[in-house]
């Protein structure tokens, strides 16, 4: 009986992953974030809460649309989609803006000691905000990762700007005001 349950679970996960890949992992994460944001924080376990991105992680605006940013991060710069990450959303002029991509770059592959985690947010005019940090790789050091040991937004920005050196990334946002509270 246990073998059948395990097989069913594995098959369900594979089918779910294939379906999510077809509609876009970011769409599944976006929908999940929007649904979870509707649940009061008081009843939501922290790891399922939708959090504002930490202000020190803000890098700037990449002069490409989110669709293009997602495609290029993967195909040109070696980033991977990051499914297993907190959901993020912030208020921009009274409107909730949810992340539309969570990506990771590991310099030495899956077992790198550290990783560059980048989040994408759409701007009001169709460009892409970049937020990032450098951190320990959760695949290698899960407990230290959760404790935020090695967490460094400044190093993340430096590495992201180095990777995207020839890309148009402005230091300023798109001119709209943004309210992001520290947690």
Coordinates of C-alpha atoms in Angstrom, one line a residue:
X1 CA 0.0 0.0 0.0
X2 CA 2.8 2.4 0.9
X3 CA 4.5 1.8 -2.5
X4 CA 1.2 2.6 -4.3
X5 CA 0.9 5.9 -2.3
X6 CA 4.5 6.8 -3.1
X7 CA 4.0 6.0 -6.8
X8 CA 0.8 8.1 -6.8
X9 CA 2.6 11.0 -5.1
X10 CA 5.5 10.9 -7.6
X11 CA 3.2 10.7 -10.6
X12 CA 1.1 13.6 -9.2
X13 CA 4.2 15.7 -8.7
X14 CA 5.5 14.9 -12.2
X15 CA 2.1 15.7 -13.8
X16 CA 1.9 18.9 -11.8
X17 CA 5.4 19.9 -12.8
X18 CA 4.7 19.2 -16.5
X19 CA 1.4 21.2 -16.3
X20 CA 3.1 24.1 -14.5
X21 CA 5.9 24.1 -17.1
X22 CA 3.3 24.4 -19.9
X23 CA 1.5 27.3 -18.3
X24 CA 4.6 28.8 -16.8
X25 CA 6.1 28.3 -13.3
X26 CA 5.9 32.0 -12.7
X27 CA 2.1 31.9 -13.4
X28 CA 1.6 29.1 -10.9
X29 CA 3.8 31.1 -8.3
X30 CA 1.9 34.3 -9.1
X31 CA -1.5 32.7 -8.6
X32 CA -0.4 31.0 -5.4
X33 CA 1.0 34.3 -4.1
X34 CA -2.2 36.1 -5.0
X35 CA -4.3 33.5 -3.2
X36 CA -2.0 33.4 -0.2
X37 CA -2.0 37.2 0.1
X38 CA -5.8 37.0 0.7
X39 CA -5.3 35.0 3.9
X40 CA -4.7 37.0 7.0
X41 CA -1.1 36.9 8.2
X42 CA -2.3 35.9 11.7
X43 CA -3.5 32.5 10.5
X44 CA -0.8 31.9 7.9
X45 CA 2.4 30.1 8.8
X46 CA 5.4 32.4 8.0
X47 CA 6.8 30.3 5.3
X48 CA 3.5 30.6 3.3
X49 CA 3.1 34.3 4.0
X50 CA 3.4 36.8 1.2
X51 CA 6.2 39.2 2.2
X52 CA 7.4 42.5 0.9
X53 CA 10.8 42.3 -0.6
X54 CA 13.5 43.7 1.7
X55 CA 14.3 47.3 0.6
X56 CA 18.1 46.6 0.5
X57 CA 17.5 44.1 -2.3
X58 CA 16.2 46.7 -4.8
X59 CA 18.6 47.0 -7.8
X60 CA 16.8 49.0 -10.4
X61 CA 14.8 48.6 -13.6
X62 CA 15.9 46.5 -16.5
X63 CA 14.7 48.0 -19.7
X64 CA 13.0 44.9 -20.9
X65 CA 9.5 43.4 -20.4
X66 CA 9.1 40.7 -17.7
X67 CA 8.5 38.0 -20.4
X68 CA 11.8 39.0 -22.1
X69 CA 13.6 39.1 -18.7
X70 CA 12.5 35.6 -17.8
X71 CA 13.5 34.2 -21.2
X72 CA 16.9 36.0 -21.2
X73 CA 17.8 35.1 -17.6
X74 CA 17.5 31.5 -18.5
X75 CA 18.7 31.3 -22.0
X76 CA 21.5 33.9 -22.0
X77 CA 22.7 34.2 -18.4
X78 CA 22.4 30.7 -17.0
X79 CA 19.7 31.3 -14.3
X80 CA 17.2 28.7 -13.3
X81 CA 13.6 29.1 -12.2
X82 CA 13.3 29.0 -8.4
X83 CA 10.1 27.3 -7.4
X84 CA 10.9 26.8 -3.7
X85 CA 11.1 30.4 -2.4
X86 CA 9.0 32.9 -0.4
X87 CA 6.3 34.8 -2.3
X88 CA 6.8 38.5 -2.5
X89 CA 4.4 41.4 -3.1
X90 CA 4.5 45.1 -2.3
X91 CA 2.3 48.2 -2.5
X92 CA 2.8 50.6 -5.4
X93 CA 0.5 53.6 -5.2
X94 CA -2.2 51.6 -3.5
X95 CA -2.0 48.6 -5.8
X96 CA -0.4 45.2 -4.9
X97 CA 2.4 44.3 -7.2
X98 CA 3.4 40.6 -7.1
X99 CA 6.6 39.1 -8.3
X100 CA 6.5 37.6 -11.8
X101 CA 9.6 35.6 -11.6
X102 CA 12.0 34.1 -9.0
X103 CA 15.4 33.0 -10.4
X104 CA 18.7 31.6 -9.1
X105 CA 22.2 31.6 -10.5
X106 CA 24.6 29.1 -8.9
X107 CA 28.2 29.8 -10.2
X108 CA 29.3 26.1 -9.7
X109 CA 26.0 24.5 -10.5
X110 CA 23.4 22.7 -8.2
X111 CA 26.0 22.2 -5.5
X112 CA 27.5 25.7 -5.4
X113 CA 28.0 26.9 -1.8
X114 CA 26.2 30.2 -2.6
X115 CA 23.6 31.4 -5.0
X116 CA 22.3 34.7 -6.5
X117 CA 18.6 34.9 -6.0
X118 CA 16.8 37.4 -8.3
X119 CA 13.1 38.4 -8.2
X120 CA 11.3 40.2 -11.0
X121 CA 8.5 42.6 -10.6
X122 CA 6.6 44.4 -13.4
X123 CA 6.7 48.1 -13.6
X124 CA 3.6 50.2 -14.5
X125 CA 5.1 50.8 -18.0
X126 CA 6.0 47.3 -18.9
X127 CA 9.6 47.1 -17.8
X128 CA 11.1 44.8 -15.1
X129 CA 12.2 45.7 -11.6
X130 CA 15.1 43.6 -10.3
X131 CA 15.5 42.7 -6.6
X132 CA 18.3 40.3 -5.5
X133 CA 20.6 39.0 -2.8
X134 CA 23.5 36.6 -2.5
X135 CA 22.9 33.8 -0.1
X136 CA 23.9 30.3 0.9
X137 CA 22.6 27.6 -1.4
X138 CA 19.6 25.9 0.2
X139 CA 20.4 22.6 -1.5
X140 CA 23.8 22.5 0.3
X141 CA 23.1 24.4 3.6
X142 CA 19.4 24.3 4.2
X143 CA 19.4 25.3 7.9
X144 CA 22.0 28.0 7.4
X145 CA 20.0 29.3 4.4
X146 CA 16.8 29.5 6.5
X147 CA 18.7 31.3 9.2
X148 CA 19.9 33.8 6.5
X149 CA 23.6 33.2 7.2
X150 CA 25.6 34.6 4.4
X151 CA 22.7 36.8 3.2
X152 CA 24.1 39.8 1.4
X153 CA 22.0 42.1 -0.9
X154 CA 25.0 44.3 -1.7
X155 CA 27.0 41.3 -3.0
X156 CA 23.9 40.2 -4.8
X157 CA 23.6 43.5 -6.7
X158 CA 27.3 43.5 -7.5
X159 CA 27.2 40.0 -9.0
X160 CA 23.9 40.7 -10.8
X161 CA 25.3 43.9 -12.4
X162 CA 28.5 41.9 -13.3
X163 CA 26.4 39.2 -15.0
X164 CA 24.2 41.7 -16.8
X165 CA 27.0 44.2 -17.5
X166 CA 25.9 45.1 -21.0
X167 CA 22.2 45.4 -20.1
X168 CA 20.3 48.6 -19.7
X169 CA 19.5 48.7 -15.9
X170 CA 18.6 52.0 -14.4
X171 CA 19.4 52.7 -10.8
X172 CA 16.1 54.5 -10.4
X173 CA 12.6 53.1 -10.5
X174 CA 9.9 53.9 -13.0
X175 CA 8.9 57.1 -11.2
X176 CA 6.1 55.7 -9.1
X177 CA 6.2 55.6 -5.4
X178 CA 6.7 52.3 -3.7
X179 CA 5.9 51.4 -0.1
X180 CA 8.0 48.5 1.1
X181 CA 8.0 47.8 4.8
X182 CA 10.8 46.1 6.6
X183 CA 9.8 42.8 8.3

